[in-house]
mmCIF file of C-alpha atoms (C1' of nucleotides) in Angstrom:
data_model
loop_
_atom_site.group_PDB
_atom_site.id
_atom_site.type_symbol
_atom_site.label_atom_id
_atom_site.label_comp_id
_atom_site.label_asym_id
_atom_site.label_seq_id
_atom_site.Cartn_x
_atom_site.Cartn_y
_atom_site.Cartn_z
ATOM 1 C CA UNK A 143 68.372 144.781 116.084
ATOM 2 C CA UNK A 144 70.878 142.365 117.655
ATOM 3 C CA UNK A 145 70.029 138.826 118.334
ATOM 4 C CA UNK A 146 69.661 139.096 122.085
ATOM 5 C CA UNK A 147 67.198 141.476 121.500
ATOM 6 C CA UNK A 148 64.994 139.458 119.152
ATOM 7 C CA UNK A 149 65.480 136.391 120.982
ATOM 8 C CA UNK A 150 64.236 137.891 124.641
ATOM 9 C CA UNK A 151 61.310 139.893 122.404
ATOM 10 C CA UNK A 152 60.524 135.910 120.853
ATOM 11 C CA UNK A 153 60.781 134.324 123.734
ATOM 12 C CA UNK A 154 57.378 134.591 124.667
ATOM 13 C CA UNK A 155 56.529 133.020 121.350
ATOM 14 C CA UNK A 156 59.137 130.676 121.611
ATOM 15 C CA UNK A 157 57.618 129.685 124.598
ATOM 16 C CA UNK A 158 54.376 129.214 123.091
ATOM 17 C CA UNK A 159 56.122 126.873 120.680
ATOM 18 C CA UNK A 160 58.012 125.058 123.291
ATOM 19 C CA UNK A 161 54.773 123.900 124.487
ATOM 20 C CA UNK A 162 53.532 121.666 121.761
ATOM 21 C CA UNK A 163 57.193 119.732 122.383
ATOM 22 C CA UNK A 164 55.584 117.277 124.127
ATOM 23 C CA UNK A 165 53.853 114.494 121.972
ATOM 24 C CA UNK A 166 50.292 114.733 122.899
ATOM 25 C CA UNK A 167 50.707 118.082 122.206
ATOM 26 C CA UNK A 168 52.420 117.927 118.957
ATOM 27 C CA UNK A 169 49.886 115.382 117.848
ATOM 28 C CA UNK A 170 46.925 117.882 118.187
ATOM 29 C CA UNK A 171 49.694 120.541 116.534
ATOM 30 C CA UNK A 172 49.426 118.021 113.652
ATOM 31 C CA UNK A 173 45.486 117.869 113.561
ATOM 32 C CA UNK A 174 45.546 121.215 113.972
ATOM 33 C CA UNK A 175 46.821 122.474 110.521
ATOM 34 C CA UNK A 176 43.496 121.344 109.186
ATOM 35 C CA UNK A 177 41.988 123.275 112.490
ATOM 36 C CA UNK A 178 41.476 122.702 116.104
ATOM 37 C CA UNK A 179 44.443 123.613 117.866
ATOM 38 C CA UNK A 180 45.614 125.663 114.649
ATOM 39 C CA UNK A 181 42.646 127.720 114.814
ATOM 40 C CA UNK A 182 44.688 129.259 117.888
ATOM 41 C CA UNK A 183 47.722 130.076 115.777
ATOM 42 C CA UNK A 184 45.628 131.961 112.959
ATOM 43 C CA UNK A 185 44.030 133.666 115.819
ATOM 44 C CA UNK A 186 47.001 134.733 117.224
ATOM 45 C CA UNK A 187 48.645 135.355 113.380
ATOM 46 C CA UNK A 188 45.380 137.280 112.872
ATOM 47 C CA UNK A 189 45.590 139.906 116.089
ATOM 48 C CA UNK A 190 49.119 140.336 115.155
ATOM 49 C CA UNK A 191 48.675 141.683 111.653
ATOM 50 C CA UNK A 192 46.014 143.891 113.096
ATOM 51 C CA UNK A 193 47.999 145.408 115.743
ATOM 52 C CA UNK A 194 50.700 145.776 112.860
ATOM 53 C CA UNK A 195 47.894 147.937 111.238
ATOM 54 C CA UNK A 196 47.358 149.890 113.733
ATOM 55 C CA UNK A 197 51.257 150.809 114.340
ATOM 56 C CA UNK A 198 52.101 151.892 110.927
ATOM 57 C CA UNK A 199 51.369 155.532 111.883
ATOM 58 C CA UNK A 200 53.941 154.896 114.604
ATOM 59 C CA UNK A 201 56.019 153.789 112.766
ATOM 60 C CA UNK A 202 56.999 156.080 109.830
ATOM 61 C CA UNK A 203 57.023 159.166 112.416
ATOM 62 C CA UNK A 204 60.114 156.963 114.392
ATOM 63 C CA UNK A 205 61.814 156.579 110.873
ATOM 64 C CA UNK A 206 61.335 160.509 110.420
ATOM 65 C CA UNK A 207 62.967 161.165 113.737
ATOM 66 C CA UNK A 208 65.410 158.582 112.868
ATOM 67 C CA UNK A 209 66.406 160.648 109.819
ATOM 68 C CA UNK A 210 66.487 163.899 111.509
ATOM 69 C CA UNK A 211 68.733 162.606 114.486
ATOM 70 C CA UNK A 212 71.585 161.105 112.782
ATOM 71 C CA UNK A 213 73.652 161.391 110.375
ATOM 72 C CA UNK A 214 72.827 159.534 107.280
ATOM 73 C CA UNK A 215 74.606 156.583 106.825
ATOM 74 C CA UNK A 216 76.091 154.797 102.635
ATOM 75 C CA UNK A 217 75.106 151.064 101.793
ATOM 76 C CA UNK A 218 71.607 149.781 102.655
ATOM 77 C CA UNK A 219 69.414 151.679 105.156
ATOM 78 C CA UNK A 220 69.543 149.109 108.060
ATOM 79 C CA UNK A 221 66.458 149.838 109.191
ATOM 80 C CA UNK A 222 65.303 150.037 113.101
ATOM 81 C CA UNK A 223 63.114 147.138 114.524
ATOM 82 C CA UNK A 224 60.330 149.599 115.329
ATOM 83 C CA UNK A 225 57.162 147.836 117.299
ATOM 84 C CA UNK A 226 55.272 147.443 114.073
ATOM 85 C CA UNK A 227 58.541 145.754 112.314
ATOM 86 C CA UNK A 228 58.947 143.700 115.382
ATOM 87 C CA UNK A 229 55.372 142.602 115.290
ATOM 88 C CA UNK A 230 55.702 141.925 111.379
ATOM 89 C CA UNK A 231 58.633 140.125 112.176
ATOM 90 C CA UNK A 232 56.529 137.926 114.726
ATOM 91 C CA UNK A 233 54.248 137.358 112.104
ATOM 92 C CA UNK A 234 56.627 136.137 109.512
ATOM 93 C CA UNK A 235 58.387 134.021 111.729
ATOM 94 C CA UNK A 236 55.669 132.513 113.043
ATOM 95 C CA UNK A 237 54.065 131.808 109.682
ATOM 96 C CA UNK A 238 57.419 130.335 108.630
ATOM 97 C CA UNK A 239 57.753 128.295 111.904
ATOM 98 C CA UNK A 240 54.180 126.491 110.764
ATOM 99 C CA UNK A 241 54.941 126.337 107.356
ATOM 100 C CA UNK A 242 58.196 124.226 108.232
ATOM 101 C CA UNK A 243 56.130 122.189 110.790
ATOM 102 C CA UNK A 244 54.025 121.230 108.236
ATOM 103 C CA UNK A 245 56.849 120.707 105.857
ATOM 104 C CA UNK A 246 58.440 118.310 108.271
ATOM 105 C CA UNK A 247 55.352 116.752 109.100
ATOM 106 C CA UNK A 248 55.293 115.598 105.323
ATOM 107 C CA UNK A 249 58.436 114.701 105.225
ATOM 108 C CA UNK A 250 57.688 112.307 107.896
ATOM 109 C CA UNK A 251 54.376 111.200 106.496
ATOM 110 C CA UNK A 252 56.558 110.242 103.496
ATOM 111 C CA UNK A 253 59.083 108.541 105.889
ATOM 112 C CA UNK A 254 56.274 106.744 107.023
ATOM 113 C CA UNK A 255 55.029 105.285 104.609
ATOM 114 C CA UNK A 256 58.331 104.396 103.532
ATOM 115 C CA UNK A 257 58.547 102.643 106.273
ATOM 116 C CA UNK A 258 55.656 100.257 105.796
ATOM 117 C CA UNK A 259 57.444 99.018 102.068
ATOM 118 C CA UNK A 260 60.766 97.781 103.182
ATOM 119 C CA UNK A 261 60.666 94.907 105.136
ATOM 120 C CA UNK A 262 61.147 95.775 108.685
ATOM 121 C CA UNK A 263 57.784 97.417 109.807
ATOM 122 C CA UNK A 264 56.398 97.876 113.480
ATOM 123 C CA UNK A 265 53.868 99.885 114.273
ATOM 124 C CA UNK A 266 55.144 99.742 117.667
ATOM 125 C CA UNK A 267 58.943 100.154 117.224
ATOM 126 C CA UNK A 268 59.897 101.982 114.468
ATOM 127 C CA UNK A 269 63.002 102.123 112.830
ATOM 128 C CA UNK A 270 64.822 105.150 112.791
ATOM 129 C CA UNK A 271 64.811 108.073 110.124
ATOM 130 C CA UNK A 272 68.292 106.766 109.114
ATOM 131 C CA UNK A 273 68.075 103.217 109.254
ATOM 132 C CA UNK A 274 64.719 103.089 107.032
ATOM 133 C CA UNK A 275 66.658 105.185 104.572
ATOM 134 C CA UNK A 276 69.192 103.099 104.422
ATOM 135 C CA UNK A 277 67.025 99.605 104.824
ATOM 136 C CA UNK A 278 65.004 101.161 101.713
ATOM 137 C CA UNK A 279 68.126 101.166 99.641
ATOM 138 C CA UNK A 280 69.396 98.241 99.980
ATOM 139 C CA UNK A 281 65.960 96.407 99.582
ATOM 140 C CA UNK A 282 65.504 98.033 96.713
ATOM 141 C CA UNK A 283 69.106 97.596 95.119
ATOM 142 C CA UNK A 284 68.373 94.255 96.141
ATOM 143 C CA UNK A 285 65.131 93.289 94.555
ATOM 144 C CA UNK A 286 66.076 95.608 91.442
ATOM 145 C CA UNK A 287 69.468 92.965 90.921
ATOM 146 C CA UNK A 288 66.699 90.061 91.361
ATOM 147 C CA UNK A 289 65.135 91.824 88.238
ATOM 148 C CA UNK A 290 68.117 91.935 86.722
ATOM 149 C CA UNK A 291 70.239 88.066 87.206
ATOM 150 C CA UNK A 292 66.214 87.062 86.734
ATOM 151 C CA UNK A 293 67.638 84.378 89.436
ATOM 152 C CA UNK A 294 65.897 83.878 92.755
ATOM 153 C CA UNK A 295 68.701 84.752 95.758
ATOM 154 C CA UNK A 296 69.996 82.592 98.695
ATOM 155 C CA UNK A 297 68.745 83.917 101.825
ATOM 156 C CA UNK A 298 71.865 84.703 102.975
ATOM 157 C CA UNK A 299 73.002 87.290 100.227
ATOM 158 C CA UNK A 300 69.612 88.769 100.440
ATOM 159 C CA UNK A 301 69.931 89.397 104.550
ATOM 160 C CA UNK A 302 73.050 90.707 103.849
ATOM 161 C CA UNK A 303 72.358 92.925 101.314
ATOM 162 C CA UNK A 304 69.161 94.371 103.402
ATOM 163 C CA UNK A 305 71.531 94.347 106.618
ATOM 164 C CA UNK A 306 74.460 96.318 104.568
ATOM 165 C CA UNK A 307 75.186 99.558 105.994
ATOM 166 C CA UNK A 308 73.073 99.449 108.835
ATOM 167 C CA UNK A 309 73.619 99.722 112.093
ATOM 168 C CA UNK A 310 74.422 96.687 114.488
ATOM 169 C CA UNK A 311 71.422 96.735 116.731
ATOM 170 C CA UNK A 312 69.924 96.456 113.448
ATOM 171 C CA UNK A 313 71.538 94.097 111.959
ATOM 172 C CA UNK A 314 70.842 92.233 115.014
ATOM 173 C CA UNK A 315 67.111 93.038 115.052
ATOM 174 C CA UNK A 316 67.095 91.750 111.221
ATOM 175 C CA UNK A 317 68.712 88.717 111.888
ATOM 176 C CA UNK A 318 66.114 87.845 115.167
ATOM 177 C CA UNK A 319 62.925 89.003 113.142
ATOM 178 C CA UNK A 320 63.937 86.713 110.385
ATOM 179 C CA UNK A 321 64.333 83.962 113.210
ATOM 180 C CA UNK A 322 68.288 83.813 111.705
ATOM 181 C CA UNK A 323 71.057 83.423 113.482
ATOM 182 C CA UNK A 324 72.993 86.782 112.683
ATOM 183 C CA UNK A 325 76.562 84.077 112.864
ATOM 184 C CA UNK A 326 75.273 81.976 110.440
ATOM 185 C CA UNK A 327 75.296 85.232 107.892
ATOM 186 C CA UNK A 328 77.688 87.686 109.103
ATOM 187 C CA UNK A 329 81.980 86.825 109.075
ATOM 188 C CA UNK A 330 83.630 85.666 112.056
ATOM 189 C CA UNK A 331 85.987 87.541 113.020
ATOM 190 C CA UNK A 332 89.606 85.949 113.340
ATOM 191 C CA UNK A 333 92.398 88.189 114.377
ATOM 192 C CA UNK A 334 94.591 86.202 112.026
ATOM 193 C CA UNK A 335 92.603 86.064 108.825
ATOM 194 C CA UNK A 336 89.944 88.365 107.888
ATOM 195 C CA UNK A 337 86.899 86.676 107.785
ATOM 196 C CA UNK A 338 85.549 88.778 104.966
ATOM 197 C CA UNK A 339 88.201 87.613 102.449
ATOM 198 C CA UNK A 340 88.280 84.166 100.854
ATOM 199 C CA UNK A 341 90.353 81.506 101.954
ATOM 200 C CA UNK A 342 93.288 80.546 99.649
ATOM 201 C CA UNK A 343 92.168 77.990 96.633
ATOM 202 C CA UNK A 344 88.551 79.246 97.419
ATOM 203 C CA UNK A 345 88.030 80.188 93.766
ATOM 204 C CA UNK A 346 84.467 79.851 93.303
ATOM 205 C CA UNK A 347 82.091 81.630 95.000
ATOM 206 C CA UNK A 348 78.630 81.211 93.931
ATOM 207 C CA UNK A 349 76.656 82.610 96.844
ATOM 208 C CA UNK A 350 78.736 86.492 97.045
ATOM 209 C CA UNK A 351 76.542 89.485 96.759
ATOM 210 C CA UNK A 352 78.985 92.066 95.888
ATOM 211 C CA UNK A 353 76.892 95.344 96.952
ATOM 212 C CA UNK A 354 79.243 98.124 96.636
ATOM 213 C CA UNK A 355 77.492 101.628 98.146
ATOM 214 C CA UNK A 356 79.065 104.734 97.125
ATOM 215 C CA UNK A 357 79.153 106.788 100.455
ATOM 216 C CA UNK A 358 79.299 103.804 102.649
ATOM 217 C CA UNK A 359 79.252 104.305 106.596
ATOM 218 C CA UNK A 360 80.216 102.003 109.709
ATOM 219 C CA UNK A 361 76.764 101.360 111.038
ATOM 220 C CA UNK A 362 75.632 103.809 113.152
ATOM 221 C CA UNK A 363 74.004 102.929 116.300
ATOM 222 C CA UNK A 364 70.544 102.803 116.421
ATOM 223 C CA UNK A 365 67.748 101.245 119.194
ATOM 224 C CA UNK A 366 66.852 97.917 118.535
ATOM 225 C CA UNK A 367 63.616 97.942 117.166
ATOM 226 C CA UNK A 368 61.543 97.409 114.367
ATOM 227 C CA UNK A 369 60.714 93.796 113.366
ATOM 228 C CA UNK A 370 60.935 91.859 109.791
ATOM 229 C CA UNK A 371 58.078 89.675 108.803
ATOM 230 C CA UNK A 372 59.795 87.548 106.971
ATOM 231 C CA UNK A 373 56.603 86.680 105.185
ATOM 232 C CA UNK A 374 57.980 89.612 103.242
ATOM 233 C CA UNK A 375 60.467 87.304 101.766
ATOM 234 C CA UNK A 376 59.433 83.761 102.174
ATOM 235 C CA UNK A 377 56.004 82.188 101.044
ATOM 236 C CA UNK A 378 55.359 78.625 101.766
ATOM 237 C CA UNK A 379 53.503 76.857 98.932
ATOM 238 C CA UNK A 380 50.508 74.698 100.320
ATOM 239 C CA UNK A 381 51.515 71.068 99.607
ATOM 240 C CA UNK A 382 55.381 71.793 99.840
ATOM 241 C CA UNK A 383 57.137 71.597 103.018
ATOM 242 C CA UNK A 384 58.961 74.705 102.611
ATOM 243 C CA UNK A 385 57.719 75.768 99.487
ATOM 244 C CA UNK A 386 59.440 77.011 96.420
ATOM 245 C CA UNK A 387 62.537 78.592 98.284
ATOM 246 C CA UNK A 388 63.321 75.912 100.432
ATOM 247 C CA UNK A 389 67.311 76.105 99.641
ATOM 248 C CA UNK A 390 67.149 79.115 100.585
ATOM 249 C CA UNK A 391 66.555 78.294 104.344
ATOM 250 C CA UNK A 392 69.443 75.604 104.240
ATOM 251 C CA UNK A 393 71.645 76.149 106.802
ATOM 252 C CA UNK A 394 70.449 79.328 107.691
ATOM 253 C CA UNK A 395 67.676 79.087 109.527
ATOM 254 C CA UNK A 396 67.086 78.419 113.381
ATOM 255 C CA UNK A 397 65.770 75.159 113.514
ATOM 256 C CA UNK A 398 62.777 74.839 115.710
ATOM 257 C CA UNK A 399 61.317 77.905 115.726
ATOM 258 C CA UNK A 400 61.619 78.547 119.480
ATOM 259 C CA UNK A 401 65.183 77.317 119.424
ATOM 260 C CA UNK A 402 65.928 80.646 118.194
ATOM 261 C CA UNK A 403 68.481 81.834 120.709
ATOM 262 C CA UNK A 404 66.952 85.689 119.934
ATOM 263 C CA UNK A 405 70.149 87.873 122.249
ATOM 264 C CA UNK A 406 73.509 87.539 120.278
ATOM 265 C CA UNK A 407 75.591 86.846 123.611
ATOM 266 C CA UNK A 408 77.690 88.978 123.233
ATOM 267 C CA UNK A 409 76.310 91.014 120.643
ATOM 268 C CA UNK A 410 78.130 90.830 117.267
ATOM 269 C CA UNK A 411 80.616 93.341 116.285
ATOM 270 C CA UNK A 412 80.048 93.711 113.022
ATOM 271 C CA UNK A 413 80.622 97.720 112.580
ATOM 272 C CA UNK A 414 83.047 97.924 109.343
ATOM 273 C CA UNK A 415 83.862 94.397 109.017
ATOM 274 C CA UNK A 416 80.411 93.511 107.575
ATOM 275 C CA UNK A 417 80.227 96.723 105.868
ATOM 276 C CA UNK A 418 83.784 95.846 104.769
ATOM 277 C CA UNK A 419 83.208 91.943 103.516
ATOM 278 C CA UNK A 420 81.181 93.630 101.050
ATOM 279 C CA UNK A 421 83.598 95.590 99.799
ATOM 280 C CA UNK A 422 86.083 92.950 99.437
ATOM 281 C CA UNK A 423 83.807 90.484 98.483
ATOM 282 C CA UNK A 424 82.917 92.715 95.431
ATOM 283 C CA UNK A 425 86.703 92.887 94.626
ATOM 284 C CA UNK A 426 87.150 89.142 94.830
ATOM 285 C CA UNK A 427 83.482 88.524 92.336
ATOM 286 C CA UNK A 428 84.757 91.304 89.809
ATOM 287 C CA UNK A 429 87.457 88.392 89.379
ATOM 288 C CA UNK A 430 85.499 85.822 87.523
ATOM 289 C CA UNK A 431 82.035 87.000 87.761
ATOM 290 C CA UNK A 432 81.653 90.450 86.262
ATOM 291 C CA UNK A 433 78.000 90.390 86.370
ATOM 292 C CA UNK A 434 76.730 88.644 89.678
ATOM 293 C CA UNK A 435 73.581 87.575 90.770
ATOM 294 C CA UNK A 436 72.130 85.645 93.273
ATOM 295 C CA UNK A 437 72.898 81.836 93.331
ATOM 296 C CA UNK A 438 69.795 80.132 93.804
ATOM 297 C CA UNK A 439 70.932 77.528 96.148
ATOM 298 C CA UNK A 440 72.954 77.888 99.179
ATOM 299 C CA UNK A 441 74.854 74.665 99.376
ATOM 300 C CA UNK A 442 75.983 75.672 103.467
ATOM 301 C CA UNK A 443 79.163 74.591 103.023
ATOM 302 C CA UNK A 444 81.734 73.581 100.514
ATOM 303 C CA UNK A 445 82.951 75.726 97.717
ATOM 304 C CA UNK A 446 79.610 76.365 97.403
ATOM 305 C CA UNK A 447 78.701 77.871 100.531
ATOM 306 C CA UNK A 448 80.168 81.021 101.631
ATOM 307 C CA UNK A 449 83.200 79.419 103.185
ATOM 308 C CA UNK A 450 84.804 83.300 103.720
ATOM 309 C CA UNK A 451 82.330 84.779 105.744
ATOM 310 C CA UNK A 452 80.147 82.059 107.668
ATOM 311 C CA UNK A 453 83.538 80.726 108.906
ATOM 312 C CA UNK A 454 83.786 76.697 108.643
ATOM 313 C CA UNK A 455 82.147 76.213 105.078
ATOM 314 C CA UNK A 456 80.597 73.262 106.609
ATOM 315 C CA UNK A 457 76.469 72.961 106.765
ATOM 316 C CA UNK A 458 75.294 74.710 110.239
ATOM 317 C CA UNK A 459 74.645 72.288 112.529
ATOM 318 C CA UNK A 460 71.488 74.292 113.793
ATOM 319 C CA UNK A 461 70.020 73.949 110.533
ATOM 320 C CA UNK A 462 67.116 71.574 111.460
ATOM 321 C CA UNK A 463 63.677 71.121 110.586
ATOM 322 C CA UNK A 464 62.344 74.363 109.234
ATOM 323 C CA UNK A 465 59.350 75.347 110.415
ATOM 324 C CA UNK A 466 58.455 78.524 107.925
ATOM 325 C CA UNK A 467 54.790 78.799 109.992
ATOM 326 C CA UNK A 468 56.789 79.302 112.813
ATOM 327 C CA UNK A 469 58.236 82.429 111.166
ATOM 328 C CA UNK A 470 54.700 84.385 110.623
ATOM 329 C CA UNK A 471 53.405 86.132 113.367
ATOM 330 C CA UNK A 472 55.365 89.528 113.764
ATOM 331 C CA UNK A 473 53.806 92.336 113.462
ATOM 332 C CA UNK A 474 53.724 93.140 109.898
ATOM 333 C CA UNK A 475 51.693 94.985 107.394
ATOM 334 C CA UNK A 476 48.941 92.353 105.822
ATOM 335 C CA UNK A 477 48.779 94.686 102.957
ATOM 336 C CA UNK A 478 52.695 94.915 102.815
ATOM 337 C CA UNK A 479 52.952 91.456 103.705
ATOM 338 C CA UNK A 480 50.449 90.688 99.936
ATOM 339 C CA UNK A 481 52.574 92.772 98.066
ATOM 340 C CA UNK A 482 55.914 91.332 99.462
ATOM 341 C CA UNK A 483 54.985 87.859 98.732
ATOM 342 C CA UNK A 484 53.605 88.735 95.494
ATOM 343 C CA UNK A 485 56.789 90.533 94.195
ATOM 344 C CA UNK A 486 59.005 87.974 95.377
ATOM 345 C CA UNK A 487 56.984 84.875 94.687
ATOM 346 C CA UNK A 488 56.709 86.065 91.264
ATOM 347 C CA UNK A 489 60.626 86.336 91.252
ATOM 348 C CA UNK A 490 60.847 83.102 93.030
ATOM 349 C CA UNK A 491 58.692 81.051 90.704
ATOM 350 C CA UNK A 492 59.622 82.304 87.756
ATOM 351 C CA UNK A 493 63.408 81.733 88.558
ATOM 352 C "C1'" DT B 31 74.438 109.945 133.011
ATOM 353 C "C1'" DA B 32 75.845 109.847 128.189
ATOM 354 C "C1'" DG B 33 74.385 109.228 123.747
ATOM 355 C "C1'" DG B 34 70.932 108.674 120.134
ATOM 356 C "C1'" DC B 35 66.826 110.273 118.097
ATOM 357 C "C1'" DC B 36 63.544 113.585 117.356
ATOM 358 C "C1'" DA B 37 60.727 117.989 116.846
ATOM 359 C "C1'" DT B 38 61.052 122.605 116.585
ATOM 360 C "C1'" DC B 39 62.917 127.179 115.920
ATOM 361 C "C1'" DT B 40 65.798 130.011 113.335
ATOM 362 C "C1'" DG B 41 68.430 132.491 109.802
ATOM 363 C "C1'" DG B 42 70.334 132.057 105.288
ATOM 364 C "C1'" DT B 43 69.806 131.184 100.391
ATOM 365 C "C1'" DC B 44 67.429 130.569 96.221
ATOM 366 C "C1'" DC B 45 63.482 131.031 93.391
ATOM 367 C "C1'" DT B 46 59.041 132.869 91.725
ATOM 368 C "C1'" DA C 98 57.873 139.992 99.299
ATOM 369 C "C1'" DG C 99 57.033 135.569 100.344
ATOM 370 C "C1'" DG C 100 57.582 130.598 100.043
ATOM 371 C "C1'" DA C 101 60.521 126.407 99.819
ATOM 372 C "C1'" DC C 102 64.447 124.321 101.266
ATOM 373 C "C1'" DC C 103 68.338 123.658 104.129
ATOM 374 C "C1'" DA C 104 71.419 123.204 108.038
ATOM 375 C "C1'" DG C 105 72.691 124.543 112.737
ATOM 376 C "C1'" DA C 106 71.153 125.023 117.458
ATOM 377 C "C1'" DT C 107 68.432 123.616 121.199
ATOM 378 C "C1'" DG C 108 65.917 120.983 124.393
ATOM 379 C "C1'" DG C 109 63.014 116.853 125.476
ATOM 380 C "C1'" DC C 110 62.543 111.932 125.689
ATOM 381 C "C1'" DC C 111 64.290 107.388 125.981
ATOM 382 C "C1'" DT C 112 67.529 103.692 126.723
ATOM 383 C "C1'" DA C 113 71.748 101.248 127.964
#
DNA sequence: TAGGCCATCTGGTCCT
DNA sequence: AGGACCAGATGGCCTA
């Protein structure tokens, strides 16, 4: 049986399939493994394997003929798609065809509820397949080297090492839900020195975050949406201003909360050269800091600042009076928003 | 309109 | 034989 065959005797079934493309449609395919609209499909699965039944007759006297006709053949019999084969075939590939719905459907269940752990979760907007894969990692290389320095991180390194590897949209998105200014955390780029490397005499560099990925990508390009509560990472302590992590915002938050200046105009172009500062900021640490963890304060400037890659080393003049309540609101997951805060506060305190 | 993302179908491979 | 898993192909939807 050659493919054209098959494909104009599936078409009718592929048809069928076709049908549930759209998303209503696939949604009630979804409910309907459990029943409804897959009631239909055992229906039809069911009058197929009875009509298969009833050709079986037919079909050994064909292979009989078959025999008699020609000539027989060496290797394996390649036997003829008769109209009960066919109709098995239907069966089978039907059967197959739900089975791997359902299989993907898991996978995306799973995806899904991946996506409500790492911190970047709209119901509305979701992030992509790839980007929460890769947001996942990093968040959890980066809260597994908090376990390990036992040292609370700077903002900075920690947006980074969420933001590393993904795409610039998302980036971008990352840096607005976070009410950050995506400059104050990613290198300028200068065509004569790269921003990702040190300056010379720049020997110490407290705040690096030397995330190295195996299999590292440019960002690929993905929508813009998604948002981070950043109540994910920040908790403000009743009685305290800014609570326990207040160095943290230091020259890295907007000031004002709706002084955030949310489009990057123009966008930043960060494809490679962030994914790239890493790299070379991991070669420059292995120099004199073979184990690294997050510093706990971010100075903003000076050697103790990230002079390299936030450009003038000096504090960031938007850096104003925080406003943390000002950062709650998105539209995150209260019950990912209590288990956020009580990982990280626990980090936070304790460090 | 191009490109990204996605769901689905499909055939191949491996395993039970 | 049948199921799980995988990757390629395809077409729809959405956005810049």
């Amino acid at each position: 049986m050659t493919r054209s065959v098959l494909e104009e005797q599936m078409s009718v079934e592929s048809d069928e399939q076709q049908e549930l493309c759209s998303p209503a449609e696939r949604e009630r395919s979804a409910e309907g493994v459990t029943g409804g609209g897959g009631e239909e499909e055992e229906d039809r699965l069911h009058h197929l394997e009875e009509d298969e039944e009833d050709d079986e007759e037919e079909e050994e006297e064909e292979e009989e003929e078959d025999g008699e006709s020609k000539p027989k053949r060496r290797g394996p019999k390649k036997k003829k798609m008769t109209k009960a084969r066919l109709q098995r075939f239907k069966v089978r590939r039907m059967k197959a065809n739900a089975r791997e719905r359902n299989r993907m459907h898991g996978l995306n269940d799973a995806l899904e509820s991946l996506r409500k752990v790492v911190p970047c979760y709209s119901k509305t907007q979701k992030l992509s397949k790839i980007e929460t894969l890769r947001l996942a990692k990093n968040y959890i290389w980066a809260l597994s080297e908090i376990l390990r320095s036992g040292k609370a991180p700077d903002l900075m390194s920690f947006v980074q090492a969420l933001c590393k590897g993904l795409s610039q949209p998302t980036t971008n998105l990352v840096a607005g839900c976070l009410q950050l200014n995506p400059r104050t955390f990613l290198p300028e780029q200068t065509p004569d020195l790269p921003a990702h490397l040190p300056p010379v005499g720049a020997s110490s560099y407290p705040g690096h975050f030397p995330y190295q990925s195996p299999g590292l990508t440019a960002g690929l390009p993905s929508p813009p949406y998604g948002t981070m509560d950043p109540s994910h990472i920040f908790h403000q302590v009743k009685g305290q201003p800014y609570g326990p992590l207040e160095p943290f915002f230091d020259g890295v938050l907007v000031s004002d909360g709706p002084a955030f200046d949310p489009p990057l105009s123009p966008p930043l172009s960060i494809n490679g050269n962030f994914s790239s500062s890493f790299k070379h900021e991991a070669v420059a640490a292995t120099d004199y800091d073979k184990s690294f963890s997050f510093s706990v304060h971010y100075g903003g400037g000076g050697a103790g600042g990230h002079p390299a890659i936030y450009g003038s080393g000096g504090s960031n003049p938007r850096c104003g009076d925080l406003q943390v309540d000002g950062l709650m609101g998105f539209d995150g997951h209260s019950h990912h928003e209590r288990l956020m805060n009580a990982q990280l506060n626990a980090i936070f305190h304790d460090s």
